[in-house]
PDB file of C-alpha atoms in Angstrom:
ATOM      1  CA  PHE A 774      23.125  13.630  -7.069  1.00  0.00           C
ATOM      2  CA  LYS A 775      23.965  10.140  -5.859  1.00  0.00           C
ATOM      3  CA  ASN A 776      20.846   8.027  -5.224  1.00  0.00           C
ATOM      4  CA  ALA A 777      18.642  10.980  -6.184  1.00  0.00           C
ATOM      5  CA  GLU A 778      16.152   8.697  -7.890  1.00  0.00           C
ATOM      6  CA  ALA A 779      16.049   6.082  -5.143  1.00  0.00           C
ATOM      7  CA  PRO A 780      12.462   5.834  -3.870  1.00  0.00           C
ATOM      8  CA  HIS A 781      11.740   6.709  -0.271  1.00  0.00           C
ATOM      9  CA  ILE A 782       8.654   4.712   0.603  1.00  0.00           C
ATOM     10  CA  ARG A 783       7.120   4.697   4.039  1.00  0.00           C
ATOM     11  CA  TYR A 784       4.729   1.942   4.993  1.00  0.00           C
ATOM     12  CA  LEU A 785       3.141   0.748   8.198  1.00  0.00           C
ATOM     13  CA  SER A 786       3.312  -2.664   9.786  1.00  0.00           C
ATOM     14  CA  GLU A 787       0.080  -4.586  10.309  1.00  0.00           C
ATOM     15  CA  ALA A 788       0.192  -3.711  14.008  1.00  0.00           C
ATOM     16  CA  GLU A 789       0.641  -0.005  13.229  1.00  0.00           C
ATOM     17  CA  CYS A 790      -2.307  -0.161  10.821  1.00  0.00           C
ATOM     18  CA  ARG A 791      -4.540  -1.478  13.566  1.00  0.00           C
ATOM     19  CA  GLN A 792      -3.271   1.133  16.017  1.00  0.00           C
ATOM     20  CA  LEU A 793      -3.834   3.966  13.549  1.00  0.00           C
ATOM     21  CA  VAL A 794      -7.350   2.862  12.625  1.00  0.00           C
ATOM     22  CA  ALA A 795      -8.319   2.514  16.289  1.00  0.00           C
ATOM     23  CA  ALA A 796      -7.019   6.029  16.960  1.00  0.00           C
ATOM     24  CA  CYS A 797      -9.020   7.704  14.187  1.00  0.00           C
ATOM     25  CA  GLU A 798     -12.138   9.745  14.810  1.00  0.00           C
ATOM     26  CA  PRO A 799     -15.242   7.662  13.961  1.00  0.00           C
ATOM     27  CA  ASP A 800     -16.191   9.332  10.678  1.00  0.00           C
ATOM     28  CA  PHE A 801     -12.589   9.322   9.469  1.00  0.00           C
ATOM     29  CA  ARG A 802     -11.881   5.743  10.525  1.00  0.00           C
ATOM     30  CA  GLU A 803     -13.824   4.185   7.659  1.00  0.00           C
ATOM     31  CA  ILE A 804     -12.043   6.075   4.904  1.00  0.00           C
ATOM     32  CA  VAL A 805      -8.677   5.149   6.447  1.00  0.00           C
ATOM     33  CA  ARG A 806      -9.737   1.501   6.537  1.00  0.00           C
ATOM     34  CA  ALA A 807     -10.816   1.770   2.901  1.00  0.00           C
ATOM     35  CA  ALA A 808      -7.425   3.177   1.908  1.00  0.00           C
ATOM     36  CA  LEU A 809      -5.623   0.274   3.560  1.00  0.00           C
ATOM     37  CA  LEU A 810      -7.965  -2.262   1.940  1.00  0.00           C
ATOM     38  CA  THR A 811      -7.912  -0.807  -1.591  1.00  0.00           C
ATOM     39  CA  GLY A 812      -4.770   1.278  -2.023  1.00  0.00           C
ATOM     40  CA  CYS A 813      -6.952   4.100  -3.320  1.00  0.00           C
ATOM     41  CA  ARG A 814      -5.889   7.721  -3.080  1.00  0.00           C
ATOM     42  CA  TYR A 815      -7.689  10.091  -0.727  1.00  0.00           C
ATOM     43  CA  GLY A 816      -9.354  11.974  -3.572  1.00  0.00           C
ATOM     44  CA  GLU A 817     -10.523   8.760  -5.204  1.00  0.00           C
ATOM     45  CA  LEU A 818     -12.225   7.635  -2.014  1.00  0.00           C
ATOM     46  CA  CYS A 819     -13.786  11.056  -1.413  1.00  0.00           C
ATOM     47  CA  ARG A 820     -15.412  10.979  -4.861  1.00  0.00           C
ATOM     48  CA  MET A 821     -16.417   7.309  -4.755  1.00  0.00           C
ATOM     49  CA  GLY A 822     -20.145   6.779  -5.148  1.00  0.00           C
ATOM     50  CA  VAL A 823     -22.197   3.780  -4.110  1.00  0.00           C
ATOM     51  CA  ALA A 824     -22.518   2.747  -7.764  1.00  0.00           C
ATOM     52  CA  SER A 825     -18.759   2.189  -7.830  1.00  0.00           C
ATOM     53  CA  TYR A 826     -19.120  -0.821  -5.554  1.00  0.00           C
ATOM     54  CA  ASN A 827     -19.982  -4.009  -7.413  1.00  0.00           C
ATOM     55  CA  VAL A 828     -21.378  -6.458  -4.883  1.00  0.00           C
ATOM     56  CA  GLU A 829     -21.521  -9.385  -7.308  1.00  0.00           C
ATOM     57  CA  VAL A 830     -17.844  -9.400  -8.284  1.00  0.00           C
ATOM     58  CA  CYS A 831     -16.653  -7.762  -5.051  1.00  0.00           C
ATOM     59  CA  THR A 832     -14.742  -4.848  -6.588  1.00  0.00           C
ATOM     60  CA  VAL A 833     -14.723  -1.074  -6.452  1.00  0.00           C
ATOM     61  CA  SER A 834     -14.302   0.955  -9.618  1.00  0.00           C
ATOM     62  CA  ILE A 835     -12.192   4.083  -9.806  1.00  0.00           C
ATOM     63  CA  LEU A 836     -13.770   6.196 -12.525  1.00  0.00           C
ATOM     64  CA  GLN A 837     -11.549   9.261 -12.168  1.00  0.00           C
ATOM     65  CA  SER A 838      -7.935   8.521 -11.322  1.00  0.00           C
ATOM     66  CA  LYS A 839      -4.668  10.426 -11.506  1.00  0.00           C
ATOM     67  CA  SER A 840      -3.716   8.594 -14.708  1.00  0.00           C
ATOM     68  CA  GLY A 841      -7.104   9.289 -16.231  1.00  0.00           C
ATOM     69  CA  LYS A 842      -7.768   5.586 -16.667  1.00  0.00           C
ATOM     70  CA  ARG A 843     -10.574   3.627 -15.099  1.00  0.00           C
ATOM     71  CA  ARG A 844      -9.564   0.700 -12.904  1.00  0.00           C
ATOM     72  CA  HIS A 845     -11.175  -1.966 -10.780  1.00  0.00           C
ATOM     73  CA  VAL A 846      -9.833  -2.979  -7.372  1.00  0.00           C
ATOM     74  CA  ALA A 847     -10.619  -6.401  -5.963  1.00  0.00           C
ATOM     75  CA  LEU A 848     -11.673  -6.600  -2.327  1.00  0.00           C
ATOM     76  CA  ASN A 849     -10.876  -9.260   0.231  1.00  0.00           C
ATOM     77  CA  ASP A 850     -13.453 -10.420   2.766  1.00  0.00           C
ATOM     78  CA  GLU A 851     -12.681  -7.545   5.122  1.00  0.00           C
ATOM     79  CA  GLY A 852     -12.980  -5.068   2.279  1.00  0.00           C
ATOM     80  CA  ARG A 853     -16.314  -6.510   1.221  1.00  0.00           C
ATOM     81  CA  ALA A 854     -17.623  -6.260   4.793  1.00  0.00           C
ATOM     82  CA  LEU A 855     -16.577  -2.603   4.974  1.00  0.00           C
ATOM     83  CA  PHE A 856     -18.202  -1.621   1.689  1.00  0.00           C
ATOM     84  CA  ASP A 857     -21.336  -3.610   2.488  1.00  0.00           C
ATOM     85  CA  GLU A 858     -21.598  -1.644   5.718  1.00  0.00           C
ATOM     86  CA  MET A 859     -20.864   1.718   4.123  1.00  0.00           C
ATOM     87  CA  THR A 860     -23.346   1.343   1.235  1.00  0.00           C
ATOM     88  CA  ILE A 861     -26.332  -0.168   3.012  1.00  0.00           C
ATOM     89  CA  ASP A 862     -29.555   1.847   2.566  1.00  0.00           C
ATOM     90  CA  LYS A 863     -27.770   4.354   0.293  1.00  0.00           C
ATOM     91  CA  LYS A 864     -28.728   5.325  -3.239  1.00  0.00           C
ATOM     92  CA  PRO A 865     -26.374   4.639  -6.183  1.00  0.00           C
ATOM     93  CA  ILE A 866     -25.658   8.353  -6.538  1.00  0.00           C
ATOM     94  CA  ASP A 867     -24.742   8.803  -2.858  1.00  0.00           C
ATOM     95  CA  LEU A 868     -21.144   9.102  -1.723  1.00  0.00           C
ATOM     96  CA  ILE A 869     -19.800   6.120   0.168  1.00  0.00           C
ATOM     97  CA  PHE A 870     -17.621   8.088   2.576  1.00  0.00           C
ATOM     98  CA  THR A 871     -18.826  11.320   4.139  1.00  0.00           C
ATOM     99  CA  ARG A 872     -18.096  13.388   7.198  1.00  0.00           C
ATOM    100  CA  GLU A 873     -20.140  13.026  10.368  1.00  0.00           C
ATOM    101  CA  ASP A 874     -22.561  15.761   9.228  1.00  0.00           C
ATOM    102  CA  GLY A 875     -23.063  14.081   5.848  1.00  0.00           C
ATOM    103  CA  SER A 876     -20.951  16.555   3.889  1.00  0.00           C
ATOM    104  CA  GLN A 877     -18.234  15.556   1.456  1.00  0.00           C
ATOM    105  CA  TRP A 878     -14.619  15.250   2.562  1.00  0.00           C
ATOM    106  CA  GLY A 879     -12.567  18.203   1.317  1.00  0.00           C
ATOM    107  CA  HIS A 880      -9.174  18.082  -0.349  1.00  0.00           C
ATOM    108  CA  ALA A 881      -7.299  19.004   2.850  1.00  0.00           C
ATOM    109  CA  HIS A 882      -9.539  17.594   5.579  1.00  0.00           C
ATOM    110  CA  GLN A 883      -7.330  14.542   6.013  1.00  0.00           C
ATOM    111  CA  HIS A 884      -4.175  16.323   7.194  1.00  0.00           C
ATOM    112  CA  ARG A 885      -5.241  17.270  10.723  1.00  0.00           C
ATOM    113  CA  ARG A 886      -7.076  13.987  11.180  1.00  0.00           C
ATOM    114  CA  MET A 887      -4.013  11.949  10.231  1.00  0.00           C
ATOM    115  CA  GLN A 888      -1.776  13.958  12.553  1.00  0.00           C
ATOM    116  CA  ALA A 889      -4.204  13.559  15.450  1.00  0.00           C
ATOM    117  CA  ALA A 890      -4.606   9.805  14.893  1.00  0.00           C
ATOM    118  CA  SER A 891      -0.848   9.337  14.586  1.00  0.00           C
ATOM    119  CA  ALA A 892      -0.303  11.132  17.881  1.00  0.00           C
ATOM    120  CA  VAL A 893      -2.898   8.997  19.678  1.00  0.00           C
ATOM    121  CA  ALA A 894      -1.462   5.830  18.133  1.00  0.00           C
ATOM    122  CA  GLY A 895       2.073   6.823  19.128  1.00  0.00           C
ATOM    123  CA  ILE A 896       3.346   6.747  15.542  1.00  0.00           C
ATOM    124  CA  SER A 897       6.037   9.314  14.764  1.00  0.00           C
ATOM    125  CA  PRO A 898       6.513  11.083  12.447  1.00  0.00           C
ATOM    126  CA  ALA A 899       2.844  11.481  11.642  1.00  0.00           C
ATOM    127  CA  VAL A 900       1.473   9.254   8.907  1.00  0.00           C
ATOM    128  CA  ARG A 901       0.411  10.887   5.653  1.00  0.00           C
ATOM    129  CA  PHE A 902      -2.747   9.617   3.994  1.00  0.00           C
ATOM    130  CA  HIS A 903      -0.706   8.658   0.932  1.00  0.00           C
ATOM    131  CA  ASP A 904       1.391   6.398   3.155  1.00  0.00           C
ATOM    132  CA  LEU A 905      -1.683   4.175   3.410  1.00  0.00           C
ATOM    133  CA  ARG A 906      -1.496   3.562  -0.343  1.00  0.00           C
ATOM    134  CA  HIS A 907       2.179   2.660   0.012  1.00  0.00           C
ATOM    135  CA  THR A 908       1.288   0.379   2.903  1.00  0.00           C
ATOM    136  CA  TYR A 909      -1.299  -1.464   0.804  1.00  0.00           C
ATOM    137  CA  ALA A 910       1.210  -2.090  -1.991  1.00  0.00           C
ATOM    138  CA  SER A 911       4.126  -2.865   0.333  1.00  0.00           C
ATOM    139  CA  LEU A 912       2.239  -5.467   2.341  1.00  0.00           C
ATOM    140  CA  LEU A 913       1.089  -7.134  -0.874  1.00  0.00           C
ATOM    141  CA  ALA A 914       4.670  -7.213  -2.171  1.00  0.00           C
ATOM    142  CA  MET A 915       6.037  -8.626   1.077  1.00  0.00           C
ATOM    143  CA  ASN A 916       3.415 -11.374   0.952  1.00  0.00           C
ATOM    144  CA  GLY A 917       4.605 -12.443  -2.495  1.00  0.00           C
ATOM    145  CA  THR A 918       2.021 -10.774  -4.750  1.00  0.00           C
ATOM    146  CA  GLU A 919       3.171 -10.422  -8.365  1.00  0.00           C
ATOM    147  CA  LEU A 920       4.199  -6.885  -9.278  1.00  0.00           C
ATOM    148  CA  GLN A 921       1.869  -6.889 -12.291  1.00  0.00           C
ATOM    149  CA  VAL A 922      -1.081  -7.484  -9.956  1.00  0.00           C
ATOM    150  CA  ILE A 923       0.020  -4.650  -7.661  1.00  0.00           C
ATOM    151  CA  ALA A 924       0.506  -2.342 -10.655  1.00  0.00           C
ATOM    152  CA  GLU A 925      -3.027  -3.008 -11.878  1.00  0.00           C
ATOM    153  CA  ALA A 926      -4.516  -2.495  -8.424  1.00  0.00           C
ATOM    154  CA  LEU A 927      -2.721   0.840  -8.051  1.00  0.00           C
ATOM    155  CA  GLY A 928      -3.513   1.950 -11.595  1.00  0.00           C
ATOM    156  CA  HIS A 929       0.098   2.196 -12.753  1.00  0.00           C
ATOM    157  CA  ALA A 930       0.467   2.337 -16.525  1.00  0.00           C
ATOM    158  CA  SER A 931       3.257  -0.241 -16.372  1.00  0.00           C
ATOM    159  CA  THR A 932       5.239  -2.191 -13.807  1.00  0.00           C
ATOM    160  CA  VAL A 933       8.209   0.195 -14.101  1.00  0.00           C
ATOM    161  CA  VAL A 934       7.032   2.469 -11.292  1.00  0.00           C
ATOM    162  CA  THR A 935       5.760  -0.471  -9.266  1.00  0.00           C
ATOM    163  CA  ARG A 936       9.056  -2.301  -9.602  1.00  0.00           C
ATOM    164  CA  ARG A 937      11.087   0.759  -8.598  1.00  0.00           C
ATOM    165  CA  HIS A 938       9.081   1.288  -5.432  1.00  0.00           C
ATOM    166  CA  TYR A 939       8.146  -2.200  -4.269  1.00  0.00           C
ATOM    167  CA  ALA A 940      10.268  -4.910  -5.931  1.00  0.00           C
ATOM    168  CA  HIS A 941      12.849  -4.864  -3.136  1.00  0.00           C
ATOM    169  CA  LEU A 942      10.123  -5.769  -0.649  1.00  0.00           C
ATOM    170  CA  ALA A 943       9.167  -8.996  -2.411  1.00  0.00           C
ATOM    171  CA  PRO A 944      10.626 -11.722  -0.167  1.00  0.00           C
ATOM    172  CA  SER A 945      11.868 -13.900  -3.006  1.00  0.00           C
ATOM    173  CA  TYR A 946      11.962 -11.588  -5.997  1.00  0.00           C
ATOM    174  CA  VAL A 947      15.760 -11.410  -6.319  1.00  0.00           C
ATOM    175  CA  ALA A 948      16.715 -14.518  -4.369  1.00  0.00           C
ATOM    176  CA  ASP A 949      14.499 -16.866  -6.394  1.00  0.00           C
ATOM    177  CA  GLN A 950      15.784 -15.485  -9.678  1.00  0.00           C
ATOM    178  CA  VAL A 951      19.438 -15.904  -8.668  1.00  0.00           C
ATOM    179  CA  ARG A 952      18.910 -19.426  -7.348  1.00  0.00           C
ATOM    180  CA  ALA A 953      16.983 -20.436 -10.461  1.00  0.00           C
ATOM    181  CA  LYS A 954      19.236 -18.868 -13.108  1.00  0.00           C
ATOM    182  CA  LEU A 955      22.787 -19.153 -11.770  1.00  0.00           C
ATOM    183  CA  PRO A 956      24.295 -22.520 -12.814  1.00  0.00           C
ATOM    184  CA  GLN A 957      25.825 -25.007 -10.425  1.00  0.00           C
ATOM    185  CA  PHE A 958      29.577 -25.121 -11.096  1.00  0.00           C
ATOM    186  CA  GLY A 959      30.291 -28.276  -9.139  1.00  0.00           C
ATOM    187  CA  PHE A 960      33.121 -26.699  -7.174  1.00  0.00           C
ATOM    188  CA  GLU A 961      34.611 -28.900  -4.508  1.00  0.00           C
ATOM    189  CA  LYS A 962      34.487 -27.696  -0.919  1.00  0.00           C
ATOM    190  CA  SER A 963      37.482 -25.538  -0.168  1.00  0.00           C
ATOM    191  CA  ASN A 964      40.024 -26.790   2.339  1.00  0.00           C
ATOM    192  CA  VAL A 965      41.392 -23.331   2.966  1.00  0.00           C
ATOM    193  CA  ARG A 966      41.167 -22.441   6.652  1.00  0.00           C
ATOM    194  CA  ARG A 967      39.701 -19.014   7.362  1.00  0.00           C
ATOM    195  CA  LEU A 968      42.186 -16.704   9.077  1.00  0.00           C
ATOM    196  CA  THR A 969      41.258 -15.488  12.520  1.00  0.00           C
ATOM    197  CA  SER A 970      40.819 -11.788  13.099  1.00  0.00           C
ATOM    198  CA  GLY A 971      44.230 -11.601  14.766  1.00  0.00           C
ATOM    199  CA  ALA A 972      46.143 -13.428  12.046  1.00  0.00           C
ATOM    200  CA  HIS A 973      48.015 -11.539   9.349  1.00  0.00           C
ATOM    201  CA  GLU A 974      49.907 -12.672   6.305  1.00  0.00           C
ATOM    202  CA  ALA A 975      53.664 -12.389   6.727  1.00  0.00           C
ATOM    203  CA  ARG A 976      55.410 -10.002   4.433  1.00  0.00           C
TER     204      ARG A 976
END
């Protein structure tokens, strides 16, 4: 089918991110913030233990990912503040993100929470948790981050998948390449007058 392989990526604006986070229930809010600040999948965050957070180099390690490979995700200042807050007074074996009663998040607990937060935030259709991962990568791409960096942060085996999903969002990815590679022909300015919309060539 035509355009069958074209990616359909949904991402939130920065304003929508803030609205969604504010609309989340307290115990769910932190894991949503973490997703936006790391690009991690829901399952990766649910399993993430305190030992995965390296305070010295300001990264979180994903030990069990979809690809089966370990990866390290760098944190910005806001990410560091979140993980500092979420790991304080916890043991290395403790989970970083838990439900209000201290139990572990289940594999489907996020669905209702995301729908409820989306409704409160006035975002329609409802945001999926995986859309937060796309948002992380999309905002990086739109701010000029190299695709190789995004691929490593997401845990992609190569930039092929990253390029297919996010290259078009890079503000200068195509434009800079065309302007840099296409030669200047030295054409003189054309003196041909553009026809008005009502003018037609006589036959």
